Structure formats: structure tokens, C-alpha cells
Short mmCIF file of C-alpha atoms in Angstrom, two decimals:
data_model
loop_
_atom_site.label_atom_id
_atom_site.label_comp_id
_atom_site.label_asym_id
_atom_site.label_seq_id
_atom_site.Cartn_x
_atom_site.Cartn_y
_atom_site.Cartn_z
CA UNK A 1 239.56 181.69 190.52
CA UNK A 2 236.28 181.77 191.65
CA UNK A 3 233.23 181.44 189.47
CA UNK A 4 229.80 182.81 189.28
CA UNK A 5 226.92 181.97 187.18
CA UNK A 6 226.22 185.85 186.97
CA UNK A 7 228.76 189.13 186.95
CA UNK A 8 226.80 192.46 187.19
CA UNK A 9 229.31 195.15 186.48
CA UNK A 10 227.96 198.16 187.83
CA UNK A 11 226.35 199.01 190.58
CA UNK A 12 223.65 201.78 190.09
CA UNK A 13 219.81 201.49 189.82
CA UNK A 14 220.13 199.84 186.58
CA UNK A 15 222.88 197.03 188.34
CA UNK A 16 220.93 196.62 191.37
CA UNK A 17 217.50 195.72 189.56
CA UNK A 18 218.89 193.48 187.15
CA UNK A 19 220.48 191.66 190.32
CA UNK A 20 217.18 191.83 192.46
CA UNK A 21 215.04 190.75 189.64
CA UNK A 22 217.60 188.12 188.48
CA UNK A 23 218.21 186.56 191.66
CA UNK A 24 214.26 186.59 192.76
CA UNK A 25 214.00 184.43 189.71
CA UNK A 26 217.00 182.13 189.53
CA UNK A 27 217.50 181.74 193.68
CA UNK A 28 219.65 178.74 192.94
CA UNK A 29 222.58 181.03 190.69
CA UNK A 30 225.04 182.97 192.40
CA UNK A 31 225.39 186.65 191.40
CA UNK A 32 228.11 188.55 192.46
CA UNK A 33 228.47 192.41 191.68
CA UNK A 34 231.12 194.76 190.98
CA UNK A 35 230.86 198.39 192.03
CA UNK A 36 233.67 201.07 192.13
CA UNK A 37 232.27 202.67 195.35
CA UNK A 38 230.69 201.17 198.60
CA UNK A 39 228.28 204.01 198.70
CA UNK A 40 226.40 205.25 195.57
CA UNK A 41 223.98 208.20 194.54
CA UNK A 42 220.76 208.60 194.33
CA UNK A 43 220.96 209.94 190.49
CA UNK A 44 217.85 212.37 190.68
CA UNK A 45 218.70 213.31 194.31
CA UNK A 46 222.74 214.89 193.36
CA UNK A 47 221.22 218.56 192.90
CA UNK A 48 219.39 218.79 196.33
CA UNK A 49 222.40 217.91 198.06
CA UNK A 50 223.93 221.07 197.77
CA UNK A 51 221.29 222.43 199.93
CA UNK A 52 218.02 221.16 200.71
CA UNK A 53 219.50 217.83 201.99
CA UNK A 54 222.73 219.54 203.36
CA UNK A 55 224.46 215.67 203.49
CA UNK A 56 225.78 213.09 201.02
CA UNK A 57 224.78 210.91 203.15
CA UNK A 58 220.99 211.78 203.32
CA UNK A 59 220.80 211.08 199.66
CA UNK A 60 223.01 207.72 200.25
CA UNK A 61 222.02 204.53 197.68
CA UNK A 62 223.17 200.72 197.88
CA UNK A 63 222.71 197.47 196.79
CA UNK A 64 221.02 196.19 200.29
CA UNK A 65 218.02 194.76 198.40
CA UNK A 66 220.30 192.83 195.61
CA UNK A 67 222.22 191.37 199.50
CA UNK A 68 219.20 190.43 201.05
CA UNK A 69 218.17 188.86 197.49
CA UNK A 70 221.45 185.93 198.14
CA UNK A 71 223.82 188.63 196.28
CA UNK A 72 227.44 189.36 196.85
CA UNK A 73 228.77 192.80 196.17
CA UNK A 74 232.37 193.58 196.13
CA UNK A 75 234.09 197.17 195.74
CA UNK A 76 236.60 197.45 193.20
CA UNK A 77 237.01 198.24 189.48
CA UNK A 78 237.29 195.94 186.61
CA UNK A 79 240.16 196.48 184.53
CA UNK A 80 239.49 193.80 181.57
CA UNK A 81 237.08 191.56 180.48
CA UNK A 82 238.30 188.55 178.57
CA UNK A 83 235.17 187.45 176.66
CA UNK A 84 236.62 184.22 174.83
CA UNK A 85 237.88 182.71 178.38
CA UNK A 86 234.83 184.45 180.12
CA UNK A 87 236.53 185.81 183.15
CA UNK A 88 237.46 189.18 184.37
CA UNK A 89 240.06 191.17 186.11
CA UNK A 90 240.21 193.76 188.99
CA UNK A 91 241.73 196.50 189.81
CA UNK A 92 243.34 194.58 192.61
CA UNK A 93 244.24 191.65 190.63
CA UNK A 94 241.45 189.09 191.40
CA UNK A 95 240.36 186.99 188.69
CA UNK A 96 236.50 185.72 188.42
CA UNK A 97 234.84 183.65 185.98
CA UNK A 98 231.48 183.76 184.96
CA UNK A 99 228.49 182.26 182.90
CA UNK A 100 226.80 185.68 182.27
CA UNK A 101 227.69 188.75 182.30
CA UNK A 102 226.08 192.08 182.42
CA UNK A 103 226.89 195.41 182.18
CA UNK A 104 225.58 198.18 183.70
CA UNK A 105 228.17 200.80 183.84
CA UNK A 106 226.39 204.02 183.58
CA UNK A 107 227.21 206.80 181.95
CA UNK A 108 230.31 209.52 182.21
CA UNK A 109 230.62 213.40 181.46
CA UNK A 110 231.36 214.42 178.32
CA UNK A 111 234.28 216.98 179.01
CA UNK A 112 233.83 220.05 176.56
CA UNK A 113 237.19 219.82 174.77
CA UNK A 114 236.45 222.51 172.05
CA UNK A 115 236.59 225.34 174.49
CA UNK A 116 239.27 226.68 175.28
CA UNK A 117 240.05 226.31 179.56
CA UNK A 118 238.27 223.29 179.60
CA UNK A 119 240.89 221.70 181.49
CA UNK A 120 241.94 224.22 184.08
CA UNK A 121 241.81 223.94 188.05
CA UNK A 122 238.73 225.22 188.94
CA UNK A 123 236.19 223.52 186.52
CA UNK A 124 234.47 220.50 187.61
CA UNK A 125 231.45 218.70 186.48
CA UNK A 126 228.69 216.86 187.91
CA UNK A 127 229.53 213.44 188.16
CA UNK A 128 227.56 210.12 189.94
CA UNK A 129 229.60 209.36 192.44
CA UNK A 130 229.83 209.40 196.24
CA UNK A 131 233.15 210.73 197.04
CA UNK A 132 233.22 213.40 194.00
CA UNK A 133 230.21 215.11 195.19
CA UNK A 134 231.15 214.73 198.67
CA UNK A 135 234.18 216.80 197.96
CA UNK A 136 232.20 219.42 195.26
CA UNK A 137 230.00 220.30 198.03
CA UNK A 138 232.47 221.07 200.36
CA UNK A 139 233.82 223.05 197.95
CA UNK A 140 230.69 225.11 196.90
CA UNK A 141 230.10 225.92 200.92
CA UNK A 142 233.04 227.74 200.50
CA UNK A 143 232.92 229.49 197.65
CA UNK A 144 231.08 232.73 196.60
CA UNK A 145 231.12 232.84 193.03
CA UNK A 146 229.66 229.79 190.89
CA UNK A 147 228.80 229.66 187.22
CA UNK A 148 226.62 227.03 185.88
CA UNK A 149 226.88 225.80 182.80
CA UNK A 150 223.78 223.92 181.03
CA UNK A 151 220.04 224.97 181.43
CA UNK A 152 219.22 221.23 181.80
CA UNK A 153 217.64 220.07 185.03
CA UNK A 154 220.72 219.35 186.86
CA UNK A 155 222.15 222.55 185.86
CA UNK A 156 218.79 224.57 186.78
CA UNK A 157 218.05 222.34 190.13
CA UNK A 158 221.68 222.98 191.23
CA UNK A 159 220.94 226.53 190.11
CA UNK A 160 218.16 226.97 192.30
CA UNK A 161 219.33 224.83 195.08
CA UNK A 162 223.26 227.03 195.44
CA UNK A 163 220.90 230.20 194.91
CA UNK A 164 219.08 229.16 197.84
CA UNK A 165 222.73 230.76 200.37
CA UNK A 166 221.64 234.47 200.20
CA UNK A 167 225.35 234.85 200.08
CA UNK A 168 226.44 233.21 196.96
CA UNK A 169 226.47 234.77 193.44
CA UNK A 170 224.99 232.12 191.11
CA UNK A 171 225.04 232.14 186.75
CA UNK A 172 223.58 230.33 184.65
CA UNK A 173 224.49 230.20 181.06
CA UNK A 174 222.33 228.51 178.44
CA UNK A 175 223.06 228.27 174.45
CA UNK A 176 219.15 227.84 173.77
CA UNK A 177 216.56 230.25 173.96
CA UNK A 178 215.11 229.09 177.04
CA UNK A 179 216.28 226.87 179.99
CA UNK A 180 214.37 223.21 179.81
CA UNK A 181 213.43 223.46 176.20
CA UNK A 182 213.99 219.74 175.28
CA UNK A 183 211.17 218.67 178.04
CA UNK A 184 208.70 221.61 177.99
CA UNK A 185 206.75 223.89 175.49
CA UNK A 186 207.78 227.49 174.82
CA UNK A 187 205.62 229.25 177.28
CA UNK A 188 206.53 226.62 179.89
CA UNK A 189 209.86 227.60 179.68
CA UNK A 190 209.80 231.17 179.53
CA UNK A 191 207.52 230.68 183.06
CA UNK A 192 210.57 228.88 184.58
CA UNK A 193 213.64 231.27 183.15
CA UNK A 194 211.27 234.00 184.67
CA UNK A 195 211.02 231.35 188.03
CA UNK A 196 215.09 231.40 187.94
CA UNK A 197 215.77 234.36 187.72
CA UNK A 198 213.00 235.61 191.15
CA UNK A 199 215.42 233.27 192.86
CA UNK A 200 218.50 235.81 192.02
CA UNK A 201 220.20 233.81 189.86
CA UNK A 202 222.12 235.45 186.96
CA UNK A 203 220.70 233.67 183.86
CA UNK A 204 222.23 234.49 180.45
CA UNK A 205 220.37 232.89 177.88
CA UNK A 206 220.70 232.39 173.57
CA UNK A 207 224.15 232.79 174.14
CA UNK A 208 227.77 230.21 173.97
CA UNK A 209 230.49 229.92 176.34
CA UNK A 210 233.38 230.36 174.33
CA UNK A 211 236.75 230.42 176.31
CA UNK A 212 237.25 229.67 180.24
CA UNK A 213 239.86 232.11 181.12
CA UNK A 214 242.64 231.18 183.64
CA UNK A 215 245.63 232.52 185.29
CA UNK A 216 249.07 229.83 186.37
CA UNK A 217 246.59 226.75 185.23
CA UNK A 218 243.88 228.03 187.42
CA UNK A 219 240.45 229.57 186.23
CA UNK A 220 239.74 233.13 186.86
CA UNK A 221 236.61 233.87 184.81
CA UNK A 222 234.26 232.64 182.41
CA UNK A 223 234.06 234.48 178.71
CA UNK A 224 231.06 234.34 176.81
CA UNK A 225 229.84 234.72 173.01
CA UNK A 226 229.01 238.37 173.33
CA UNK A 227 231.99 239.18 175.55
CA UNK A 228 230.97 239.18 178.51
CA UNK A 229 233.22 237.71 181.28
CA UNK A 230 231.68 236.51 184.39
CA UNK A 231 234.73 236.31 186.92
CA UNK A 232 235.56 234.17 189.53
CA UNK A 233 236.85 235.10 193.22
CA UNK A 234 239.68 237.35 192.90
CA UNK A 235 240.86 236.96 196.55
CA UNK A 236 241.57 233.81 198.53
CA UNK A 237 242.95 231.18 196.09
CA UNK A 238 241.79 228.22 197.92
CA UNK A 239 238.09 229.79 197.21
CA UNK A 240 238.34 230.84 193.60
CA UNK A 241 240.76 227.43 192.88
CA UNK A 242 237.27 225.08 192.35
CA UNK A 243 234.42 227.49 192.59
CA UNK A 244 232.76 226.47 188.97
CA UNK A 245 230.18 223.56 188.45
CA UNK A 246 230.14 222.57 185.12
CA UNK A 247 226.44 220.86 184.28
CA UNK A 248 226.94 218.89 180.61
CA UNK A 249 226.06 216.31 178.42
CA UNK A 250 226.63 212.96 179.77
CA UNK A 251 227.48 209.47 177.22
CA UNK A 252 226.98 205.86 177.95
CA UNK A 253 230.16 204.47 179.38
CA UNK A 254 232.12 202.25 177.03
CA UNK A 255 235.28 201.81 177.56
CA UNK A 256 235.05 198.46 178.85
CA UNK A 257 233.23 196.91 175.92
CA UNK A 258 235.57 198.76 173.35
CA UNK A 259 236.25 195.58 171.90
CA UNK A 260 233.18 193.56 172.49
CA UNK A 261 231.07 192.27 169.92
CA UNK A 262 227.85 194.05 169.41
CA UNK A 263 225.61 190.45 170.12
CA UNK A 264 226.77 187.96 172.94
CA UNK A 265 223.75 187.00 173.74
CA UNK A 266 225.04 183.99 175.33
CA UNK A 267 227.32 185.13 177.45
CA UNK A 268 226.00 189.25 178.34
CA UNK A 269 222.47 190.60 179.02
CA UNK A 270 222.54 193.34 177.43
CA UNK A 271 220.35 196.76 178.79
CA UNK A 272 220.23 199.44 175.52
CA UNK A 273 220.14 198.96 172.01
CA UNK A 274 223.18 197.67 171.63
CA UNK A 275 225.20 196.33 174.17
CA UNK A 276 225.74 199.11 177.01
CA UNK A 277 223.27 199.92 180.14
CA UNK A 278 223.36 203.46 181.66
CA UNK A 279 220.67 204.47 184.17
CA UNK A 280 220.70 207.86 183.00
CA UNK A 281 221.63 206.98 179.12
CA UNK A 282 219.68 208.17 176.09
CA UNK A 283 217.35 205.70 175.23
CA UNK A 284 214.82 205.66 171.66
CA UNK A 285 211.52 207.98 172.80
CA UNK A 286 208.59 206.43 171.32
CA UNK A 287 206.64 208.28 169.27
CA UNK A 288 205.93 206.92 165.50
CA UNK A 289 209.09 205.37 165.58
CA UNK A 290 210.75 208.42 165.49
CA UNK A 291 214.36 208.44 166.25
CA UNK A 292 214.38 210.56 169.47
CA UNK A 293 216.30 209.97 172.93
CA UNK A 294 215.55 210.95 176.64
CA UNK A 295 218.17 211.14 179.31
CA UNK A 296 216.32 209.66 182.21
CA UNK A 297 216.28 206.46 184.46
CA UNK A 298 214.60 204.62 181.35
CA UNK A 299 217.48 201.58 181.78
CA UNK A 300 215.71 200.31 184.85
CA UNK A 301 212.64 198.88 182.35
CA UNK A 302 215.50 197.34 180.58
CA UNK A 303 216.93 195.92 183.82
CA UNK A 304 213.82 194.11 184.80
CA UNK A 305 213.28 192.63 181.69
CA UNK A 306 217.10 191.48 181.49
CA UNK A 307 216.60 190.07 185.63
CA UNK A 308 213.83 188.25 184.01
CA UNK A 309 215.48 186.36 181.02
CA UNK A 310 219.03 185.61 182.20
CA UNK A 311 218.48 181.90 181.75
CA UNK A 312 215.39 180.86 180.05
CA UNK A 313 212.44 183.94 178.72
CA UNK A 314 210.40 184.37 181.54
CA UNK A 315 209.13 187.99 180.45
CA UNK A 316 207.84 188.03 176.82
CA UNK A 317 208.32 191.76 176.31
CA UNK A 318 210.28 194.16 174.21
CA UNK A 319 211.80 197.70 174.40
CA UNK A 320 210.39 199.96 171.82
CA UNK A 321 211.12 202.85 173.76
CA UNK A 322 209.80 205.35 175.84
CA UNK A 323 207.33 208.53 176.55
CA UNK A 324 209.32 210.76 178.87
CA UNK A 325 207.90 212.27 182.08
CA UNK A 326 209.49 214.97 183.06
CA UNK A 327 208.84 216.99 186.61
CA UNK A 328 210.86 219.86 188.68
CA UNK A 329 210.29 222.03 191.14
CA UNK A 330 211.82 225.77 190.95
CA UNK A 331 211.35 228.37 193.64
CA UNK A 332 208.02 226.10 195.06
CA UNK A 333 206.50 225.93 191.45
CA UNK A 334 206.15 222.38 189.76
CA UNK A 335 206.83 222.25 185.87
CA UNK A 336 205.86 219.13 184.33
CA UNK A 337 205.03 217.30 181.26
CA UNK A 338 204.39 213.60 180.01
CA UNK A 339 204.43 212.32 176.81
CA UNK A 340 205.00 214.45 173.32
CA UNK A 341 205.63 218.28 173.35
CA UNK A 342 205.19 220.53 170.33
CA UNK A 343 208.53 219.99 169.75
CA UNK A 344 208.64 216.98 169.55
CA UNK A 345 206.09 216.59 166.78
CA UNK A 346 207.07 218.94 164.96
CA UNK A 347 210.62 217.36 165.02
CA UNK A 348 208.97 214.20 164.20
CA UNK A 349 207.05 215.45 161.38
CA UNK A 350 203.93 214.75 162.98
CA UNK A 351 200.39 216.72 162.63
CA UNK A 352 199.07 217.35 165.99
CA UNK A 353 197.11 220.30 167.70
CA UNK A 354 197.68 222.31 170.70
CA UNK A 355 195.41 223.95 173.40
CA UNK A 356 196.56 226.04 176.17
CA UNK A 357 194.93 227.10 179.08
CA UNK A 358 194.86 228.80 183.10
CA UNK A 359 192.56 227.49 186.04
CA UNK A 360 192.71 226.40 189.83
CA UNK A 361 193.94 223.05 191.28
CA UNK A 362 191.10 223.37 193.81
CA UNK A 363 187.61 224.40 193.56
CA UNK A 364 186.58 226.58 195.13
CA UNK A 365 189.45 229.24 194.44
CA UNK A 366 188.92 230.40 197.37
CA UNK A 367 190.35 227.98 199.50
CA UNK A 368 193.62 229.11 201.51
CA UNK A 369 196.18 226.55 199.48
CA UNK A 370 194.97 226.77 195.39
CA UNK A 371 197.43 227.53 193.40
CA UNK A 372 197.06 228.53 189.43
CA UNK A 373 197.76 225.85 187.45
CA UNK A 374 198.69 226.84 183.36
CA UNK A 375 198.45 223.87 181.16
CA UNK A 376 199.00 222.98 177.44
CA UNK A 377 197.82 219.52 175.86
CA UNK A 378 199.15 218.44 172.65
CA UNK A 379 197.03 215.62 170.63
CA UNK A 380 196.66 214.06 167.45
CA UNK A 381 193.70 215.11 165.35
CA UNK A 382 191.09 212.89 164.77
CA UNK A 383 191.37 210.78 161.51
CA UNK A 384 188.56 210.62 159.15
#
């Protein structure tokens, strides 16, 4: 049984910095990394590969810099971690033991188990790896009908990417009000549900899916709250079999840590609150110490501060949290924000004020490429 003075589980952007800071600062400690796949995802690339990129491939990431840091990478899939004896097993039945251990497992998709078809042939879900999306896209070059479920960006970026094949018929279908409503203000999001739907997508807003309707196990339609049912291909089977994306929430992957203690310091760096890394996992927004998350690549500040402090603390620095930055682009118009949002001080019970305006990103207007530019700041009011 081989032994190594680090074991990243994981190999994502979270996995890979922890290894490339770690091993820049310990060169004399081996590192070896596990990683399910030889070829990962870009996580903030997945939507554009439906169209704009046109390849997997083009949107291809791996852990060359953590190999040309003095790490070894090996593809398989840990099956059990034995913390008291501090070794692992694989998939394929190799044993390793280890001084430290981290884990940076990423998240998984929450399947939607309260409605009803949630299981059928037919729906499929977004999911961070290589060979998964590989197959999805070869299924959505085939397909005609696709319904979208989940106004978040990947839902509205594979939206507007799929809508992009004059001959597909693309739905979205949003519970909220608006599309992007967690990262922008009001009139920011009415703007881009009016940006969606000039690309001729079908966007049903303020309303639930309730049932996925299927016929011998397979999905034939999609019902919604007010009864509408937007159908799937009614001809070709092998068409109409997977022809639904379904965009939802995503939660930190545990399953390996089920029955971990919540500190072992000594023996795990650990990349979230707790004990769990996830490169795309909710992690605490600050803003007054308000209890708010972001889903965004926040676990790679986490990473370089575990790379740093493996052995001894090299990196004096905590994690208090984060102000999100959020940016898209829908039909060639950019939506942004950074830091707090209305609603987010309003859900934080904090007194702020608001100002809104329209101008020009060049001056003057009247050169050939200025584009209007809308923009709302929120602040904090000045204190006595």
C-alpha cells in the first residue's frame, strides 16, 4: 500500500488549486489526486457548449498545472475512506495511505423528487462531467423540442445558447417572477426575460412545474401549474426519448464524509464551513454577517488558503465570506452586478438607498460601437 503525505479527492478547480498551491509550498511532500474522469469541465463554460463552442473538447479542463507542480493524478473513484487507519479505497481495489487528506468533491444535482415524472426516460439534468455532457449534446443536436427548467444562469445561458438552431423549439419555465432574480434588481431582470424571449425562446414565468407526463416510462410532455402542457416530440422515439434538459439546484457532495467527524483538522483540510469543498457550492455572502449563500466558484479562495496551510500556517487569513459578482451575456447584451442588490438588503434587514440611471459607454454617443448602458447602485446611507 502505497503512501502519500497528501490525498486530494477531487479533481475540479477547487482540487487542482489546493494541489498547485500545496505542492508550490511543500515541494518535498508527495500529493497524489483522485479524479473520477481523465477529462473535466470547465464549470462556467458547460452552457456554451451546446452551441457557441460546438465541442466538449473546446471547453476541456485538467490537472496539467497540479503535474507539472511534482503531482500524480490517477482516474478512479474512491469507494471508502477509513479515517482511524487513514487510508482509502478505490473503485478498483487499490489501497493508499495518507497523512492528509482533502476533499474536494464538488457538488451533485438535486433530483426533484416531489414531482411527479421526475424519474422518467427523457429527463436529464445538467451535470459536471465530461462524458455526461458529451452524450447530452449529442442528444440536443438531435432533438427539436427542449424544455428548460430553472431561470438560473445555466438554465437561461443554455436557453439562449439551444435557441441559437433556428430549428429548435426552446421553453423556459421559471417559478419566480423574473428569470435571474437572486443576482439582479427588478428592472434588470425584466430587461433580460424581455432579452430571452427576442431570442424566440418560450419563457413561462410566476408559474410551477407540477407533473412530467410520460407514456411506457418515457416522457411525453411537461404539465404546468396553470395547465398548460408543453409536449415533447410525438414522432421518432429515439428524438423525443431524451429531448428535456433539466437546469436545478445543485448540493455539496457528501456522501463520502457521511460518517466523518465535523473537525479533523489533523488529518483533512477542509474547504467550506464545515468539512466539504464544492467549486460551485453555496458558500456564506458577506454582508453584515448576514446568513446568505452564492452558488459560484467561491471554493477556489478556500483552496488557496488550504494549499497554503497543509503543514505549518503559511497564510494568516480567514473566510468570512463573500460579495458575489455576477455577469452574463444574453442575445449580445451583458447583465451584471457586484456586491449587494436591493434584495439582498432588504433580506438582510439592512437600510440602504438606490439610484437608477441610462447613459453611453462611450462619449461621444456618436461613435459607431456605444451601446446604452442602464445602471442601478445600491449604498448605505451616510451615518451621522
Amino acid at each position: 500500500m502505497k503512501n502519500y503525505d497528501i490525498i486530494i479527492i477531487g479533481g475540479g478547480p477547487s482540487g487542482i488549486i489546493t494541489g498547485v498551491t500545496g505542492k508550490n509550498q511543500n515541494p518535498d511532500k508527495s500529493f497524489l489526486m483522485i479524479k473520477e474522469e481523465e477529462k473535466g469541465l470547465v464549470p462556467c463554460g458547460i452552457p456554451y457548449i451546446f452551441h457557441d463552442l460546438g465541442s466538449v473538447d473546446k471547453n476541456m479542463m485538467n490537472p496539467a498545472p497540479f503535474v507539472a507542480a511534482g503531482g500524480e493524478v490517477l482516474v478512479d473513484s474512491v469507494k471508502e475512506v477509513s479515517f482511524a487507519q487513514k487510508k482509502i479505497s478505490t473503485q478498483t481495489g487499490t489501497e493508499f495511505a495518507y497523512d492528509k487528506l482533502v476533499f474536494a468533491t464538488g457538488s451533485t444535482v438535486t433530483e426533484p423528487k416531489f414531482i411527479k415524472g421526475y424519474d422518467l426516460q427523457g429527463v436529464e439534468y445538467i451535470r459536471k462531467s465530461y462524458t455526461y455532457v458529451q452524450a447530452l449534446k449529442a442528444i440536443t443536436d438531435a432533438v427539436t423540442n427542449i424544455v428548460i427548467v430553472g431561470g438560473g444562469f445555466i438554465g437561461v445561458e443554455v436557453a439562449e445558447q439551444l435557441a441559437k438552431f433556428k430549428d429548435k423549439n426552446i421553453s423556459l419555465v421559471e417559478m419566480q417572477k423574473h428569470c435571474l432574480c437572486a443576482a439582479f434588481s427588478e428592472k434588470l431582470t425584466e430587461i433580460a426575460d424581455n432579452t430571452i424571449r427576442e431570442q424566440g425562446i418560450h419563457l413561462y414565468t410566476s408559474i410551477k412545474v407540477t407533473e412530467i407526463v410520460g407514456k411506457e416510462s418515457k416522457v411525453t410532455a411537461v404539465k404546468l401549474s396553470d395547465g398548460t402542457e408543453l409536449k415533447a416530440d410525438s414522432g421518432n422515439p429515439v428524438h423525443w426519448l431524451q429531448n428535456r434538459i433539466q437546469s436545478w439546484h445543485r448540493k455539496q457532495d457528501w456522501r463520502l464524509t457521511a460518517t466523518m467527524p465535523l473537525l479533523q483538522t489533523t488529518t483533512c483540510a477542509c474547504l467550506s464551513k464545515m468539512c466539504l469543498p464544492s467549486e460551485t457550492a453555496p458558500e456564506p455572502q458577506d454582508l453584515s454577517q448576514a446568513e446568505r449563500t452564492i452558488s459560484l466558484a467561491t471554493a477556489t479562495a478556500e483552496a488557496r488558503i488550504a494549499g497554503y496551510n497543509l503543514f505549518e500556517i503559511k497564510l494568516v487569513r480567514t473566510f468570512s465570506g463573500t460579495l458575489s459578482v455576477f455577469s452574463t451575456e444574453i442575445g449580445g447584451k451583458v447583465f451584471a452586478s457586484a456586491g449587494a442588490i436591493k434584495q439582498a438588503c432588504e433580506s438582510a434587514g439592512i437600510k440602504y438607498i438606490c439610484g437608477e440611471f441610462e447613459d453611453v459607454d462611450r462619449h461621444p454617443d456618436s461613435i459607431a460601437d456605444a451601446s446604452k448602458l442602464w445602471v442601478s447602485l445600491t449604498v448605505s446611507p451616510v451615518r451621522d
